[in-house]
């Protein structure tokens, strides 16, 4: 019996692959890295890019994108980017660490070019900030460049010895040896030329030119003249017809020439070793420069790729706070107009918004489910690698792991079926995924019976949802569509399918599951119509009403969207109507107040005139036989009339205050009023409010017409008129070149905008025109009359005078027509008409302002 130890032990099973590394291959992230590496100007940086993994720390990812974004902007700014390449410097720096070693001419030249290219890169980055010495004035990218150590002395040392072509320079140390070599070469040439130029000896030679063997000058002597030229035979040709002979006269010269060449080589080696020793003393600075340059070259390659793909950087955190707590880890995962970067110009942009922890995408084959899955995963990897994304908008969390199970990985050698391969992958992912991970599962539950496959799929979804994992899954199982409706953490989605053309649109519809449309696609791909008809008959006998439910849900979604849009439009319409009604009511009340003000004014004028008339009557009566008792009665009558007017004035003031409060309420709700309308496009709530007070220097909107002005001071000296309330404070307000007096109830404070620069202009300090109840234009030329009328309209508007009369006479009708034509063009004029005959008729016009 054979010894058991004689059997070969089976090889240990290899460890299972890391699901994250496997995902990089499934999502073809290596191709993205390869494209970015092609943008590198350094072979070392390109090699590192091919191996560099995506970052998983949110703060590091954001800092990386800030640097890459700034560098991409610099590339696209038009500043000429340095085009020089960076030779591989790592092996050269490693050689400097070996004591006594010497760099070759090529190695020294490569290191010098690396240093000069690094300086060009540093100057290009710091070009914008030239002159800013304060570190706080530099951007993150500029701080990286400013941190380059100064290695210019090392470059000068290198290029003192070699030129930029890698050739040795003519140094003073070599001059004496080179002169000796030139002299020996001439002497040797003269010694040999006696054989090549002499008629007798030249016919013995195969060639008239000397040759070299082992660094020594020899003659090609014909074999039949052997012995005719004394010397050392160094070689015989393959045919035996030629002997390569070193003449006796040249032996010593060749020896001396060889010795001098060895001296020159030794001197060159000494110079190179001294240069290497000088560079070795700067090895620490050179190593730091190499590390920083390669790190910046990694960024420049990513920035160049981002610029060439015209991408946008994804929003992944609150850049203002720069801490992990503010990251978009729990926020939405949103892609708008996202184009798969590996599909080229044929990529169809997709929109995808993930507001919950899990999304189940359903729909027909070839509809774009897997492409959407790969696009989301690849964008997440690119974002964490510091690249801009080919999308219109993107908001992505930073994941601690991105895991995918995509495609058919059945293996005959490992006895793995399609289903087993999926389960193996999902088991590995389940052991790694956390609440900050993204999991992508393609065709979940496929490869086995529908019932068991659906049950396993729902159990897998439960597992990942309970752990808070972000999950995007695609499936054809109808029961999973219902699962998406029964779980609040899950949202259904579908890829849209055009039923008329039987082709996918590649548009993702969130909130609605999709139909497989397998029969339509099978017919479109050439399956016989009889087979399709038979399949439909089988389907109609045993199918559930899931498809009908889905169609109903889609219709409901469309109806709800239409209803929501209609409701929004109705709300907007009602708000506009309410605004119009409020403004109409306000204008009516304003008009009523104006009429009452006019009535009270007339009453006060009548009272004043009556007082004078009665006082004259009393004086006249006193001269007659009127008794004192009758005089007192007249005075009592006057006091009662004055009291009535005062009471009417107080009521008018109270109504004015109420109207002002109503105006302020509407202004706070709709915006500031200009001539009874809200100022277009102006948010009054952003300019005024209860936190503002009326004080000297404050900006206010004054009067009925809400003209903007500045408060000068409180009017403490002047007393209120009989129609003004003594309880209300009055302010002096500057309106342009005018200073007017307003009650506090007619002033609305506004915020002063600091965004616009102050405008300095000459001010007209001439006395402002006074508003008159009646102006006369008779005797004036038309131009002078119109200027007078213009000043009257402006003064009346500022003073709040709503109506006045213009006397222009009849005459030839020139003034009459000119005045009416002018009034027709004025926006402040509401109406104008001829006066009544008893007041002047066609020679006088009544003007009513708005």
PDB file of C-alpha atoms in Angstrom, residues 206-408:
ATOM      1  CA  UNK A 206      43.429  46.513 -49.634  1.00  0.00           C
ATOM      2  CA  UNK A 207      42.258  50.053 -48.751  1.00  0.00           C
ATOM      3  CA  UNK A 208      43.874  53.435 -48.786  1.00  0.00           C
ATOM      4  CA  UNK A 209      42.211  54.324 -45.486  1.00  0.00           C
ATOM      5  CA  UNK A 210      43.379  53.073 -42.103  1.00  0.00           C
ATOM      6  CA  UNK A 211      41.035  51.012 -39.946  1.00  0.00           C
ATOM      7  CA  UNK A 212      40.688  50.270 -36.214  1.00  0.00           C
ATOM      8  CA  UNK A 213      40.811  47.071 -34.226  1.00  0.00           C
ATOM      9  CA  UNK A 214      40.321  47.097 -30.429  1.00  0.00           C
ATOM     10  CA  UNK A 215      40.730  50.881 -30.420  1.00  0.00           C
ATOM     11  CA  UNK A 216      44.081  50.774 -32.250  1.00  0.00           C
ATOM     12  CA  UNK A 217      44.858  52.112 -35.745  1.00  0.00           C
ATOM     13  CA  UNK A 218      45.735  49.315 -38.229  1.00  0.00           C
ATOM     14  CA  UNK A 219      46.335  48.846 -41.994  1.00  0.00           C
ATOM     15  CA  UNK A 220      44.437  46.373 -44.213  1.00  0.00           C
ATOM     16  CA  UNK A 221      47.426  44.532 -45.766  1.00  0.00           C
ATOM     17  CA  UNK A 222      47.000  42.060 -48.613  1.00  0.00           C
ATOM     18  CA  UNK A 223      47.918  38.521 -47.519  1.00  0.00           C
ATOM     19  CA  UNK A 224      50.468  38.007 -50.305  1.00  0.00           C
ATOM     20  CA  UNK A 225      52.504  40.982 -48.975  1.00  0.00           C
ATOM     21  CA  UNK A 226      52.761  39.546 -45.479  1.00  0.00           C
ATOM     22  CA  UNK A 227      56.026  40.526 -43.852  1.00  0.00           C
ATOM     23  CA  UNK A 228      56.610  43.461 -46.142  1.00  0.00           C
ATOM     24  CA  UNK A 229      55.260  45.867 -43.458  1.00  0.00           C
ATOM     25  CA  UNK A 230      56.719  45.157 -40.029  1.00  0.00           C
ATOM     26  CA  UNK A 231      54.191  45.261 -37.176  1.00  0.00           C
ATOM     27  CA  UNK A 232      51.627  43.384 -35.097  1.00  0.00           C
ATOM     28  CA  UNK A 233      48.872  41.395 -36.797  1.00  0.00           C
ATOM     29  CA  UNK A 234      45.621  42.006 -34.896  1.00  0.00           C
ATOM     30  CA  UNK A 235      43.139  40.131 -37.096  1.00  0.00           C
ATOM     31  CA  UNK A 236      42.767  38.113 -40.301  1.00  0.00           C
ATOM     32  CA  UNK A 237      39.695  38.433 -42.527  1.00  0.00           C
ATOM     33  CA  UNK A 238      37.319  35.513 -42.933  1.00  0.00           C
ATOM     34  CA  UNK A 239      38.635  34.830 -46.468  1.00  0.00           C
ATOM     35  CA  UNK A 240      42.263  35.011 -45.342  1.00  0.00           C
ATOM     36  CA  UNK A 241      43.009  37.588 -48.033  1.00  0.00           C
ATOM     37  CA  UNK A 242      43.468  40.526 -45.639  1.00  0.00           C
ATOM     38  CA  UNK A 243      45.722  40.982 -42.600  1.00  0.00           C
ATOM     39  CA  UNK A 244      45.034  43.878 -40.195  1.00  0.00           C
ATOM     40  CA  UNK A 245      48.543  44.993 -39.229  1.00  0.00           C
ATOM     41  CA  UNK A 246      49.574  47.674 -36.734  1.00  0.00           C
ATOM     42  CA  UNK A 247      52.849  49.137 -38.077  1.00  0.00           C
ATOM     43  CA  UNK A 248      55.801  49.306 -35.683  1.00  0.00           C
ATOM     44  CA  UNK A 249      55.890  53.120 -35.969  1.00  0.00           C
ATOM     45  CA  UNK A 250      52.222  53.308 -34.812  1.00  0.00           C
ATOM     46  CA  UNK A 251      52.452  50.898 -31.858  1.00  0.00           C
ATOM     47  CA  UNK A 252      53.864  53.409 -29.438  1.00  0.00           C
ATOM     48  CA  UNK A 253      51.569  56.168 -30.653  1.00  0.00           C
ATOM     49  CA  UNK A 254      48.542  53.873 -30.223  1.00  0.00           C
ATOM     50  CA  UNK A 255      49.719  52.999 -26.721  1.00  0.00           C
ATOM     51  CA  UNK A 256      50.040  56.653 -25.742  1.00  0.00           C
ATOM     52  CA  UNK A 257      46.668  57.485 -27.325  1.00  0.00           C
ATOM     53  CA  UNK A 258      44.978  54.665 -25.418  1.00  0.00           C
ATOM     54  CA  UNK A 259      46.555  55.820 -22.162  1.00  0.00           C
ATOM     55  CA  UNK A 260      45.334  59.403 -22.697  1.00  0.00           C
ATOM     56  CA  UNK A 261      41.805  58.162 -23.484  1.00  0.00           C
ATOM     57  CA  UNK A 262      41.790  56.201 -20.243  1.00  0.00           C
ATOM     58  CA  UNK A 263      42.936  59.347 -18.447  1.00  0.00           C
ATOM     59  CA  UNK A 264      40.051  61.285 -20.009  1.00  0.00           C
ATOM     60  CA  UNK A 265      37.545  58.581 -19.041  1.00  0.00           C
ATOM     61  CA  UNK A 266      38.865  58.623 -15.484  1.00  0.00           C
ATOM     62  CA  UNK A 267      38.581  62.429 -15.356  1.00  0.00           C
ATOM     63  CA  UNK A 268      35.014  62.312 -16.702  1.00  0.00           C
ATOM     64  CA  UNK A 269      34.137  59.676 -14.110  1.00  0.00           C
ATOM     65  CA  UNK A 270      35.637  61.860 -11.382  1.00  0.00           C
ATOM     66  CA  UNK A 271      33.604  64.886 -12.504  1.00  0.00           C
ATOM     67  CA  UNK A 272      30.413  62.842 -12.678  1.00  0.00           C
ATOM     68  CA  UNK A 273      31.023  61.388  -9.225  1.00  0.00           C
ATOM     69  CA  UNK A 274      31.667  64.836  -7.763  1.00  0.00           C
ATOM     70  CA  UNK A 275      28.452  66.075  -9.420  1.00  0.00           C
ATOM     71  CA  UNK A 276      26.602  63.023  -8.090  1.00  0.00           C
ATOM     72  CA  UNK A 277      27.953  63.643  -4.589  1.00  0.00           C
ATOM     73  CA  UNK A 278      26.767  67.256  -4.774  1.00  0.00           C
ATOM     74  CA  UNK A 279      23.323  66.069  -5.881  1.00  0.00           C
ATOM     75  CA  UNK A 280      23.250  63.417  -3.160  1.00  0.00           C
ATOM     76  CA  UNK A 281      23.653  66.144  -0.545  1.00  0.00           C
ATOM     77  CA  UNK A 282      20.437  67.660  -1.946  1.00  0.00           C
ATOM     78  CA  UNK A 283      18.674  64.305  -2.176  1.00  0.00           C
ATOM     79  CA  UNK A 284      16.100  65.162   0.484  1.00  0.00           C
ATOM     80  CA  UNK A 285      14.962  68.310  -1.356  1.00  0.00           C
ATOM     81  CA  UNK A 286      15.011  66.513  -4.696  1.00  0.00           C
ATOM     82  CA  UNK A 287      12.912  63.705  -3.235  1.00  0.00           C
ATOM     83  CA  UNK A 288      10.394  66.201  -1.850  1.00  0.00           C
ATOM     84  CA  UNK A 289      10.230  67.963  -5.217  1.00  0.00           C
ATOM     85  CA  UNK A 290       9.701  64.638  -6.999  1.00  0.00           C
ATOM     86  CA  UNK A 291       6.908  63.648  -4.622  1.00  0.00           C
ATOM     87  CA  UNK A 292       5.083  66.969  -4.997  1.00  0.00           C
ATOM     88  CA  UNK A 293       5.517  67.135  -8.771  1.00  0.00           C
ATOM     89  CA  UNK A 294       4.168  63.613  -9.285  1.00  0.00           C
ATOM     90  CA  UNK A 295       1.206  64.385  -6.984  1.00  0.00           C
ATOM     91  CA  UNK A 296       0.470  67.522  -8.997  1.00  0.00           C
ATOM     92  CA  UNK A 297       0.895  65.621 -12.264  1.00  0.00           C
ATOM     93  CA  UNK A 298      -1.751  63.141 -11.067  1.00  0.00           C
ATOM     94  CA  UNK A 299      -4.066  66.113 -10.537  1.00  0.00           C
ATOM     95  CA  UNK A 300      -3.146  67.672 -13.883  1.00  0.00           C
ATOM     96  CA  UNK A 301      -3.954  64.463 -15.766  1.00  0.00           C
ATOM     97  CA  UNK A 302      -7.370  64.273 -14.066  1.00  0.00           C
ATOM     98  CA  UNK A 303      -7.966  67.972 -14.688  1.00  0.00           C
ATOM     99  CA  UNK A 304      -7.006  67.627 -18.351  1.00  0.00           C
ATOM    100  CA  UNK A 305      -9.393  64.659 -18.738  1.00  0.00           C
ATOM    101  CA  UNK A 306     -12.178  66.591 -16.968  1.00  0.00           C
ATOM    102  CA  UNK A 307     -11.613  69.608 -19.199  1.00  0.00           C
ATOM    103  CA  UNK A 308     -11.585  67.578 -22.405  1.00  0.00           C
ATOM    104  CA  UNK A 309     -14.812  65.748 -21.477  1.00  0.00           C
ATOM    105  CA  UNK A 310     -16.527  69.090 -20.588  1.00  0.00           C
ATOM    106  CA  UNK A 311     -17.732  67.586 -17.309  1.00  0.00           C
ATOM    107  CA  UNK A 312     -19.144  69.101 -14.134  1.00  0.00           C
ATOM    108  CA  UNK A 313     -18.005  68.289 -10.626  1.00  0.00           C
ATOM    109  CA  UNK A 314     -20.657  66.630  -8.485  1.00  0.00           C
ATOM    110  CA  UNK A 315     -21.994  68.258  -5.334  1.00  0.00           C
ATOM    111  CA  UNK A 316     -21.117  65.944  -2.477  1.00  0.00           C
ATOM    112  CA  UNK A 317     -20.791  68.169   0.590  1.00  0.00           C
ATOM    113  CA  UNK A 318     -21.305  71.580   2.115  1.00  0.00           C
ATOM    114  CA  UNK A 319     -18.086  73.223   1.004  1.00  0.00           C
ATOM    115  CA  UNK A 320     -18.501  75.972   3.588  1.00  0.00           C
ATOM    116  CA  UNK A 321     -17.990  73.698   6.583  1.00  0.00           C
ATOM    117  CA  UNK A 322     -15.531  71.036   5.362  1.00  0.00           C
ATOM    118  CA  UNK A 323     -16.434  68.392   7.912  1.00  0.00           C
ATOM    119  CA  UNK A 324     -17.745  64.889   7.540  1.00  0.00           C
ATOM    120  CA  UNK A 325     -20.986  65.673   9.344  1.00  0.00           C
ATOM    121  CA  UNK A 326     -22.063  68.031   6.600  1.00  0.00           C
ATOM    122  CA  UNK A 327     -21.448  65.643   3.730  1.00  0.00           C
ATOM    123  CA  UNK A 328     -24.205  64.614   1.385  1.00  0.00           C
ATOM    124  CA  UNK A 329     -23.992  61.080   2.817  1.00  0.00           C
ATOM    125  CA  UNK A 330     -27.724  60.893   3.453  1.00  0.00           C
ATOM    126  CA  UNK A 331     -28.797  63.324   0.760  1.00  0.00           C
ATOM    127  CA  UNK A 332     -30.201  62.681  -2.660  1.00  0.00           C
ATOM    128  CA  UNK A 333     -28.305  60.917  -5.380  1.00  0.00           C
ATOM    129  CA  UNK A 334     -29.206  62.968  -8.426  1.00  0.00           C
ATOM    130  CA  UNK A 335     -28.001  62.808 -12.013  1.00  0.00           C
ATOM    131  CA  UNK A 336     -29.350  65.072 -14.738  1.00  0.00           C
ATOM    132  CA  UNK A 337     -28.342  64.663 -18.377  1.00  0.00           C
ATOM    133  CA  UNK A 338     -25.795  62.011 -17.414  1.00  0.00           C
ATOM    134  CA  UNK A 339     -23.919  60.468 -20.365  1.00  0.00           C
ATOM    135  CA  UNK A 340     -21.965  57.230 -19.974  1.00  0.00           C
ATOM    136  CA  UNK A 341     -18.343  58.341 -20.628  1.00  0.00           C
ATOM    137  CA  UNK A 342     -17.378  55.158 -22.483  1.00  0.00           C
ATOM    138  CA  UNK A 343     -20.240  55.213 -25.004  1.00  0.00           C
ATOM    139  CA  UNK A 344     -18.942  58.257 -26.873  1.00  0.00           C
ATOM    140  CA  UNK A 345     -21.213  60.496 -28.929  1.00  0.00           C
ATOM    141  CA  UNK A 346     -23.905  57.792 -29.060  1.00  0.00           C
ATOM    142  CA  UNK A 347     -24.547  57.967 -25.307  1.00  0.00           C
ATOM    143  CA  UNK A 348     -28.158  58.893 -24.475  1.00  0.00           C
ATOM    144  CA  UNK A 349     -28.381  61.307 -21.500  1.00  0.00           C
ATOM    145  CA  UNK A 350     -30.374  59.940 -18.562  1.00  0.00           C
ATOM    146  CA  UNK A 351     -31.970  61.605 -15.536  1.00  0.00           C
ATOM    147  CA  UNK A 352     -31.954  59.750 -12.245  1.00  0.00           C
ATOM    148  CA  UNK A 353     -33.067  60.956  -8.793  1.00  0.00           C
ATOM    149  CA  UNK A 354     -32.730  58.659  -5.782  1.00  0.00           C
ATOM    150  CA  UNK A 355     -34.537  60.158  -2.790  1.00  0.00           C
ATOM    151  CA  UNK A 356     -34.919  56.876  -0.833  1.00  0.00           C
ATOM    152  CA  UNK A 357     -32.520  54.109   0.187  1.00  0.00           C
ATOM    153  CA  UNK A 358     -33.475  51.672  -2.598  1.00  0.00           C
ATOM    154  CA  UNK A 359     -34.696  51.913  -6.198  1.00  0.00           C
ATOM    155  CA  UNK A 360     -35.994  48.972  -8.241  1.00  0.00           C
ATOM    156  CA  UNK A 361     -35.764  49.535 -12.013  1.00  0.00           C
ATOM    157  CA  UNK A 362     -37.953  47.397 -14.262  1.00  0.00           C
ATOM    158  CA  UNK A 363     -38.743  47.436 -17.955  1.00  0.00           C
ATOM    159  CA  UNK A 364     -38.029  45.676 -21.241  1.00  0.00           C
ATOM    160  CA  UNK A 365     -34.783  44.062 -22.303  1.00  0.00           C
ATOM    161  CA  UNK A 366     -32.401  46.381 -24.177  1.00  0.00           C
ATOM    162  CA  UNK A 367     -34.293  49.259 -22.545  1.00  0.00           C
ATOM    163  CA  UNK A 368     -31.249  50.662 -20.765  1.00  0.00           C
ATOM    164  CA  UNK A 369     -31.653  49.273 -17.226  1.00  0.00           C
ATOM    165  CA  UNK A 370     -28.113  47.902 -17.022  1.00  0.00           C
ATOM    166  CA  UNK A 371     -26.696  51.003 -18.728  1.00  0.00           C
ATOM    167  CA  UNK A 372     -28.389  53.203 -16.102  1.00  0.00           C
ATOM    168  CA  UNK A 373     -27.011  50.953 -13.347  1.00  0.00           C
ATOM    169  CA  UNK A 374     -23.487  51.148 -14.755  1.00  0.00           C
ATOM    170  CA  UNK A 375     -23.720  54.900 -15.307  1.00  0.00           C
ATOM    171  CA  UNK A 376     -24.700  55.513 -11.670  1.00  0.00           C
ATOM    172  CA  UNK A 377     -21.929  53.266 -10.356  1.00  0.00           C
ATOM    173  CA  UNK A 378     -19.259  54.605 -12.697  1.00  0.00           C
ATOM    174  CA  UNK A 379     -20.185  58.211 -11.870  1.00  0.00           C
ATOM    175  CA  UNK A 380     -19.812  57.441  -8.156  1.00  0.00           C
ATOM    176  CA  UNK A 381     -16.333  55.988  -8.772  1.00  0.00           C
ATOM    177  CA  UNK A 382     -15.287  58.913 -10.979  1.00  0.00           C
ATOM    178  CA  UNK A 383     -16.547  61.394  -8.387  1.00  0.00           C
ATOM    179  CA  UNK A 384     -14.453  59.761  -5.655  1.00  0.00           C
ATOM    180  CA  UNK A 385     -11.439  59.687  -7.967  1.00  0.00           C
ATOM    181  CA  UNK A 386     -11.652  63.466  -8.376  1.00  0.00           C
ATOM    182  CA  UNK A 387     -13.024  63.665 -11.925  1.00  0.00           C
ATOM    183  CA  UNK A 388     -15.700  65.911 -13.382  1.00  0.00           C
ATOM    184  CA  UNK A 389     -18.738  64.026 -14.625  1.00  0.00           C
ATOM    185  CA  UNK A 390     -20.212  64.287 -18.135  1.00  0.00           C
ATOM    186  CA  UNK A 391     -23.602  65.512 -16.909  1.00  0.00           C
ATOM    187  CA  UNK A 392     -25.608  68.728 -16.728  1.00  0.00           C
ATOM    188  CA  UNK A 393     -26.004  68.391 -12.950  1.00  0.00           C
ATOM    189  CA  UNK A 394     -24.868  65.827 -10.404  1.00  0.00           C
ATOM    190  CA  UNK A 395     -25.196  65.405  -6.639  1.00  0.00           C
ATOM    191  CA  UNK A 396     -23.561  62.314  -5.202  1.00  0.00           C
ATOM    192  CA  UNK A 397     -22.764  61.111  -1.694  1.00  0.00           C
ATOM    193  CA  UNK A 398     -19.279  59.816  -0.929  1.00  0.00           C
ATOM    194  CA  UNK A 399     -19.529  56.062  -0.404  1.00  0.00           C
ATOM    195  CA  UNK A 400     -17.211  53.904   1.693  1.00  0.00           C
ATOM    196  CA  UNK A 401     -17.710  51.110  -0.819  1.00  0.00           C
ATOM    197  CA  UNK A 402     -19.301  50.612  -4.226  1.00  0.00           C
ATOM    198  CA  UNK A 403     -20.270  47.020  -4.954  1.00  0.00           C
ATOM    199  CA  UNK A 404     -21.850  45.581  -8.091  1.00  0.00           C
ATOM    200  CA  UNK A 405     -23.187  42.263  -9.327  1.00  0.00           C
ATOM    201  CA  UNK A 406     -23.644  42.712 -13.055  1.00  0.00           C
ATOM    202  CA  UNK A 407     -23.655  40.227 -15.907  1.00  0.00           C
ATOM    203  CA  UNK A 408     -23.487  36.445 -16.318  1.00  0.00           C
TER     204      UNK A 408
END
